mmCIF file with all atom_site columns, C-alpha atoms in Angstrom:
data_model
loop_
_atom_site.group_PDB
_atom_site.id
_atom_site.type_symbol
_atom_site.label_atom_id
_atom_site.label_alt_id
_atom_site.label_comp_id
_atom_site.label_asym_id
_atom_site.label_entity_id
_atom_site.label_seq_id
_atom_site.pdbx_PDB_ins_code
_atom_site.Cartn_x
_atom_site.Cartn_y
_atom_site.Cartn_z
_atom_site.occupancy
_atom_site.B_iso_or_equiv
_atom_site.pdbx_formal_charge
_atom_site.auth_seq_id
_atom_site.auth_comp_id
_atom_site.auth_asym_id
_atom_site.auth_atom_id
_atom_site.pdbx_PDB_model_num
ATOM 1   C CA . UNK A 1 1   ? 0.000   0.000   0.000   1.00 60.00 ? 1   UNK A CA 1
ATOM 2   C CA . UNK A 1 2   ? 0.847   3.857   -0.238  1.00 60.00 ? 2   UNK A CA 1
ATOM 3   C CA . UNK A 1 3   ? 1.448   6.017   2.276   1.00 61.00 ? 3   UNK A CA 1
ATOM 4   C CA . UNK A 1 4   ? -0.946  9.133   3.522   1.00 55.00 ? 4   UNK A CA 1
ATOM 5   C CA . UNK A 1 5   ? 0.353   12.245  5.398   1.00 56.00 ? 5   UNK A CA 1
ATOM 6   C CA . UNK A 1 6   ? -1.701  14.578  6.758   1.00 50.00 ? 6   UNK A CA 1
ATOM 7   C CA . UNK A 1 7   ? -0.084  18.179  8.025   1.00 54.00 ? 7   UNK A CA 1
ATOM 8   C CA . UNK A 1 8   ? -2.078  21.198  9.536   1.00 49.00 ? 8   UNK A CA 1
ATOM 9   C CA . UNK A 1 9   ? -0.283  24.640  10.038  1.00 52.00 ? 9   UNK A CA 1
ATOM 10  C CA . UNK A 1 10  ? -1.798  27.549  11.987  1.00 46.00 ? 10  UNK A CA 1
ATOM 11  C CA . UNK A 1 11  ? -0.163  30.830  11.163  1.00 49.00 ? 11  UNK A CA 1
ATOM 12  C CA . UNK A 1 12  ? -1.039  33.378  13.718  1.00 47.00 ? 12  UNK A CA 1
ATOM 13  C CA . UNK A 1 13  ? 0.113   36.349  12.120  1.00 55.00 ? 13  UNK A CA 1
ATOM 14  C CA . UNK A 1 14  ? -2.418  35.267  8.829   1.00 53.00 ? 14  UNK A CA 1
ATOM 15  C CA . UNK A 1 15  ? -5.489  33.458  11.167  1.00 55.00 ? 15  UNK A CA 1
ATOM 16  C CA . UNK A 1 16  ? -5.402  30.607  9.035   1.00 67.00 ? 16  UNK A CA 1
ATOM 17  C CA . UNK A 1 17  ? -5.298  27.337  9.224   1.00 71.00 ? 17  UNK A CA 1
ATOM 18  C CA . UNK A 1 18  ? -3.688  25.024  5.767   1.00 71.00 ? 18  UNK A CA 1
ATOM 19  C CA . UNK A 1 19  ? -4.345  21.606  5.933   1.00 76.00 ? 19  UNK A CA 1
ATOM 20  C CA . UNK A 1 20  ? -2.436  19.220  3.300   1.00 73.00 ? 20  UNK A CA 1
ATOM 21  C CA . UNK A 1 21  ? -3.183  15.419  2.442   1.00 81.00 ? 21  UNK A CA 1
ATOM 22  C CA . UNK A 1 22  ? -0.123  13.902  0.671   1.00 78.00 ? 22  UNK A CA 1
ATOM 23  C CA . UNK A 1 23  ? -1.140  10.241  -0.626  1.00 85.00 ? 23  UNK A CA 1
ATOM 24  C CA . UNK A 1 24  ? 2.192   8.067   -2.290  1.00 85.00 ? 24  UNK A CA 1
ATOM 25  C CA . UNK A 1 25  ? 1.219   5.351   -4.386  1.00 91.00 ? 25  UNK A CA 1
ATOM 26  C CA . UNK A 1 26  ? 3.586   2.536   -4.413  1.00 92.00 ? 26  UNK A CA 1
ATOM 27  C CA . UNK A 1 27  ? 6.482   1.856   -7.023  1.00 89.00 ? 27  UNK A CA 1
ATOM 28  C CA . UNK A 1 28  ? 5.245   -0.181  -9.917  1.00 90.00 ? 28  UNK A CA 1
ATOM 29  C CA . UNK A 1 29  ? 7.563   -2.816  -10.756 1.00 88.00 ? 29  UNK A CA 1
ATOM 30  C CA . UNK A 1 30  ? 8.873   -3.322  -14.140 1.00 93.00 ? 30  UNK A CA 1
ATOM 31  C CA . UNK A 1 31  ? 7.762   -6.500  -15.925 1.00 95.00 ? 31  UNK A CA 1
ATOM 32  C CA . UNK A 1 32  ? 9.239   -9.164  -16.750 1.00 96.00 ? 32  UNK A CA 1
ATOM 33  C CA . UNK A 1 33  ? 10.031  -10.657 -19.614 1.00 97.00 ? 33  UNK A CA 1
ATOM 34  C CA . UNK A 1 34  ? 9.453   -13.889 -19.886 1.00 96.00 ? 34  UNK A CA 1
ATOM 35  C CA . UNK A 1 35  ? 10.207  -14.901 -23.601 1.00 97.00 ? 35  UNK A CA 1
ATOM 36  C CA . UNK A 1 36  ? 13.653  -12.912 -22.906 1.00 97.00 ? 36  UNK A CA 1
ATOM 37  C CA . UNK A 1 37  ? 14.298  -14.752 -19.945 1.00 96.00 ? 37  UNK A CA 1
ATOM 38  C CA . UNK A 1 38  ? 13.769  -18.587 -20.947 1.00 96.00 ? 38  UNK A CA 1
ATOM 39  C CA . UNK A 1 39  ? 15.912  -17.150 -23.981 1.00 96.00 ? 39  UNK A CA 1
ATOM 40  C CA . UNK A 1 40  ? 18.766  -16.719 -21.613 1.00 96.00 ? 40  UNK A CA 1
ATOM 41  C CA . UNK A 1 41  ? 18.280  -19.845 -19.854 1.00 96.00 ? 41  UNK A CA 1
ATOM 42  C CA . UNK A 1 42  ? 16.185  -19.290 -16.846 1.00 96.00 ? 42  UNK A CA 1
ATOM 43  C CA . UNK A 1 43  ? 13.480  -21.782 -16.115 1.00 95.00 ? 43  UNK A CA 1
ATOM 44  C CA . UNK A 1 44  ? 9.644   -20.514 -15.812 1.00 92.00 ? 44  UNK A CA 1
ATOM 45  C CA . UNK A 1 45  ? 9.016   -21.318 -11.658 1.00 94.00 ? 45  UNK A CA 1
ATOM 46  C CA . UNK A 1 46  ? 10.864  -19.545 -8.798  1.00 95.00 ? 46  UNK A CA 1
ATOM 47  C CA . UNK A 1 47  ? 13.847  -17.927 -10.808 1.00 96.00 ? 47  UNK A CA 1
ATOM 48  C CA . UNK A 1 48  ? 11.276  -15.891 -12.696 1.00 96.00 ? 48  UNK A CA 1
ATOM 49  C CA . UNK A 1 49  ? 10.383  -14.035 -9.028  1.00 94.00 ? 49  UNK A CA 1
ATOM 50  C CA . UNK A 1 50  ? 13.687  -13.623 -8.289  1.00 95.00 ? 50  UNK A CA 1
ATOM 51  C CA . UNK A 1 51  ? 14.755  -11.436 -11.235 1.00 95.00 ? 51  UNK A CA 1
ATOM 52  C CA . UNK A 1 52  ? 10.968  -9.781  -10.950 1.00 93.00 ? 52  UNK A CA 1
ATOM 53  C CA . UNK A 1 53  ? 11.963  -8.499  -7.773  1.00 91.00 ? 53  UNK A CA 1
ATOM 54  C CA . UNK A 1 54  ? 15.165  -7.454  -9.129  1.00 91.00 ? 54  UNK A CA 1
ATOM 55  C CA . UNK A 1 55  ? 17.253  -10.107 -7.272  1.00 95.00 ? 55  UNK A CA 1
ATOM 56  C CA . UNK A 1 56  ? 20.190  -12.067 -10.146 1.00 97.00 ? 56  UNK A CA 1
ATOM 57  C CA . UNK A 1 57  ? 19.649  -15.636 -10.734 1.00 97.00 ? 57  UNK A CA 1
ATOM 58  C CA . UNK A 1 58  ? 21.798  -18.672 -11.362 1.00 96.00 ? 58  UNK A CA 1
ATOM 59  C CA . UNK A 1 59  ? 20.698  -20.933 -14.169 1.00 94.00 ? 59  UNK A CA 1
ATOM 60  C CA . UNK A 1 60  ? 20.964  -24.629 -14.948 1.00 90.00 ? 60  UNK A CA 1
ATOM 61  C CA . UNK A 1 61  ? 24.421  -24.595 -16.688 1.00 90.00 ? 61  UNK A CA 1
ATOM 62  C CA . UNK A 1 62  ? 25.875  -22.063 -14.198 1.00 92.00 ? 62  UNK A CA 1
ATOM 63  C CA . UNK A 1 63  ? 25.122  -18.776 -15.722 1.00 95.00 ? 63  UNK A CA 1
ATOM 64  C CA . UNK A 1 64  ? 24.177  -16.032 -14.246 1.00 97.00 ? 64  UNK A CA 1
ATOM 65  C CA . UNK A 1 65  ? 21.550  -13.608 -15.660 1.00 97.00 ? 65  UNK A CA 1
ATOM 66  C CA . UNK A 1 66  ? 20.944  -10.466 -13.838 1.00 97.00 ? 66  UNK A CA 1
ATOM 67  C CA . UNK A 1 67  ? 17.251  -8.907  -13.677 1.00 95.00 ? 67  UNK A CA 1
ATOM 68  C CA . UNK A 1 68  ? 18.427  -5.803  -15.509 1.00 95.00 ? 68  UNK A CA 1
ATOM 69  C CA . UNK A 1 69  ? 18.670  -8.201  -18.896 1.00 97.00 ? 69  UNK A CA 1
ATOM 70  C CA . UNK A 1 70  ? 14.773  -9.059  -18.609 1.00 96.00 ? 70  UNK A CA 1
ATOM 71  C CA . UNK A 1 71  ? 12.699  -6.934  -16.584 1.00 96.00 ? 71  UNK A CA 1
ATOM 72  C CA . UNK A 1 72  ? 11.508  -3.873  -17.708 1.00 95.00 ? 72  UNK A CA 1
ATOM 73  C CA . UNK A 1 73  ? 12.209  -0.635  -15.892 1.00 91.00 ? 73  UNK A CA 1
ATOM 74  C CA . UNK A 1 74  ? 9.557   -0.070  -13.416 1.00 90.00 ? 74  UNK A CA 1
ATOM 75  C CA . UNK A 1 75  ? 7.807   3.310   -12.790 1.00 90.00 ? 75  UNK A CA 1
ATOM 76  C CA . UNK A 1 76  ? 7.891   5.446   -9.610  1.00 86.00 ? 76  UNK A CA 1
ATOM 77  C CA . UNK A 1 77  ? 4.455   5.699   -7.554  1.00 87.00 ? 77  UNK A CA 1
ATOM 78  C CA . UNK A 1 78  ? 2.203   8.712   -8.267  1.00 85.00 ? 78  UNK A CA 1
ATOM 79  C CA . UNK A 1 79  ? 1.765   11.223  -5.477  1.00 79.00 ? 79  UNK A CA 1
ATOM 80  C CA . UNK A 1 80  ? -1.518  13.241  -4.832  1.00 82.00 ? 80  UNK A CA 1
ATOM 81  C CA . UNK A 1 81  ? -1.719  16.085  -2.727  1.00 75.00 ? 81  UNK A CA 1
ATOM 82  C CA . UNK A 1 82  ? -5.016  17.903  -1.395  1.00 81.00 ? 82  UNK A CA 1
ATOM 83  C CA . UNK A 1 83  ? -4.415  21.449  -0.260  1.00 75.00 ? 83  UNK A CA 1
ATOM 84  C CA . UNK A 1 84  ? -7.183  23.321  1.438   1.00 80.00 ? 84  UNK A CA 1
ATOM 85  C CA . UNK A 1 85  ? -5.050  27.228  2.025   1.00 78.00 ? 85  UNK A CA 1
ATOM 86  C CA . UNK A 1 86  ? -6.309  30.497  2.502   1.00 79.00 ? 86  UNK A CA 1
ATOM 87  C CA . UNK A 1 87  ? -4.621  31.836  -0.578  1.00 78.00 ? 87  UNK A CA 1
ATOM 88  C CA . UNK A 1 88  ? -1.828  30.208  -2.941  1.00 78.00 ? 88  UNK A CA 1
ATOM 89  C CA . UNK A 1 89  ? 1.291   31.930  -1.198  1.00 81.00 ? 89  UNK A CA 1
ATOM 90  C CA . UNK A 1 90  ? 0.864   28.705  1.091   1.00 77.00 ? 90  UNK A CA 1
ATOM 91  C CA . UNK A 1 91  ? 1.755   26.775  -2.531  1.00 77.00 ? 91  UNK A CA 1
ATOM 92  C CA . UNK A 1 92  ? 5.170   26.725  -2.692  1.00 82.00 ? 92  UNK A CA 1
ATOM 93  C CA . UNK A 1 93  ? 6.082   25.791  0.812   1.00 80.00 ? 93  UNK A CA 1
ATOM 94  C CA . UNK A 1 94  ? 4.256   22.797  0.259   1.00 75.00 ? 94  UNK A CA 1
ATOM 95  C CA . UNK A 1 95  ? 5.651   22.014  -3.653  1.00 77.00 ? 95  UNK A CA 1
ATOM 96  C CA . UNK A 1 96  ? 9.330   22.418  -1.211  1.00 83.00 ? 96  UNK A CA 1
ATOM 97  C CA . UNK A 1 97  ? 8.535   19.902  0.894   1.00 79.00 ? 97  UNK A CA 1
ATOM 98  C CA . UNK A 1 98  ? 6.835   17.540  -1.607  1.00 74.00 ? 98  UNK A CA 1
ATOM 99  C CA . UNK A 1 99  ? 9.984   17.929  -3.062  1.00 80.00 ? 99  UNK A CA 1
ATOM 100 C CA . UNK A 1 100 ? 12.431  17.385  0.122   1.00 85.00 ? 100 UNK A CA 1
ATOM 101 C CA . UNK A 1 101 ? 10.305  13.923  -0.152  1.00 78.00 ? 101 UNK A CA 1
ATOM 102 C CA . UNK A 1 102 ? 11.451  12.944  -3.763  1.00 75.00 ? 102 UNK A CA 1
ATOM 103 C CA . UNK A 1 103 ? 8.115   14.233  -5.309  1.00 71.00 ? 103 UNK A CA 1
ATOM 104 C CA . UNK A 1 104 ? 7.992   15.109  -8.705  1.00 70.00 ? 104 UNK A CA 1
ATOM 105 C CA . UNK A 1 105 ? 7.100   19.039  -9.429  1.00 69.00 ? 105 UNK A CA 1
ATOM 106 C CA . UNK A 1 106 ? 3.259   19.407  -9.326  1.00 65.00 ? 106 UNK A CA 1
ATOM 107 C CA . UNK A 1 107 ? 1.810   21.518  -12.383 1.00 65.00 ? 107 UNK A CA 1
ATOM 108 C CA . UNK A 1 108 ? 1.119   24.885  -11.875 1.00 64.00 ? 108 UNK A CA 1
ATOM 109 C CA . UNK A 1 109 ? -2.186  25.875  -9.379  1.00 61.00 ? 109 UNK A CA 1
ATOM 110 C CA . UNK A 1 110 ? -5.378  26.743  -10.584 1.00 63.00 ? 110 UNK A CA 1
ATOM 111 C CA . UNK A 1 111 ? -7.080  29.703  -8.896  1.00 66.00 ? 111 UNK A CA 1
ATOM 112 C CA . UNK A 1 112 ? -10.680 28.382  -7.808  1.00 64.00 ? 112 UNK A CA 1
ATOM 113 C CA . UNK A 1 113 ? -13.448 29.712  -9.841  1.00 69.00 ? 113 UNK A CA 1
ATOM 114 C CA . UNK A 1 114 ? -15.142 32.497  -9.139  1.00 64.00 ? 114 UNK A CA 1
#
């Protein structure tokens, strides 16, 4: 599973309150390659979880064949953030931090309608 934060921030000298959910998805793995891996020697069964988690396996014969030569690179989770501020100068305290945390940048924030 992914991870949740929740922060709250009172700033006296506003009299406001910003409350932030941060929600991390978990890493996708890459995928394996199957047809690639019984190519290089490696029996469908246990070996194939081994190099899925990234671990190097030993084949009949000896060999070894590392994950990197079948499985696909996998994809960092997504990250969501809800923001409930007063106004968006709270914004880019909270883009520093997501960042601090290895987030990716967010896009740019909307104004809300009206």
């Amino acid at each position: 599973g992914g991870k949740a934060q929740a922060r709250s921030r009172h700033d006296p000298s506003r009299g406001s309150c910003v409350v932030s959910y941060v929600l991390r998805f978990p890493d996708v793995p890459g995928k394996l390659d199957a047809a690639k891996a019984r190519a290089l020697g490696v029996p469908a069964g246990p070996l194939f979880a081994k190099l899925k988690s990234g671990q190097a396996v030993q084949v009949p014969g000896g060999k070894t064949v590392h994950a990197s030569e079948c499985v696909e690179e996998g994809a960092k989770g997504a990250y969501v953030a809800i923001l409930a501020c007063p106004d968006e100068r709270y914004v880019p305290t909270l883009v520093q931090t997501l960042a601090e945390q290895g987030a990716p940048p967010p896009p740019p924030p909307h104004p809300p309608p009206g």
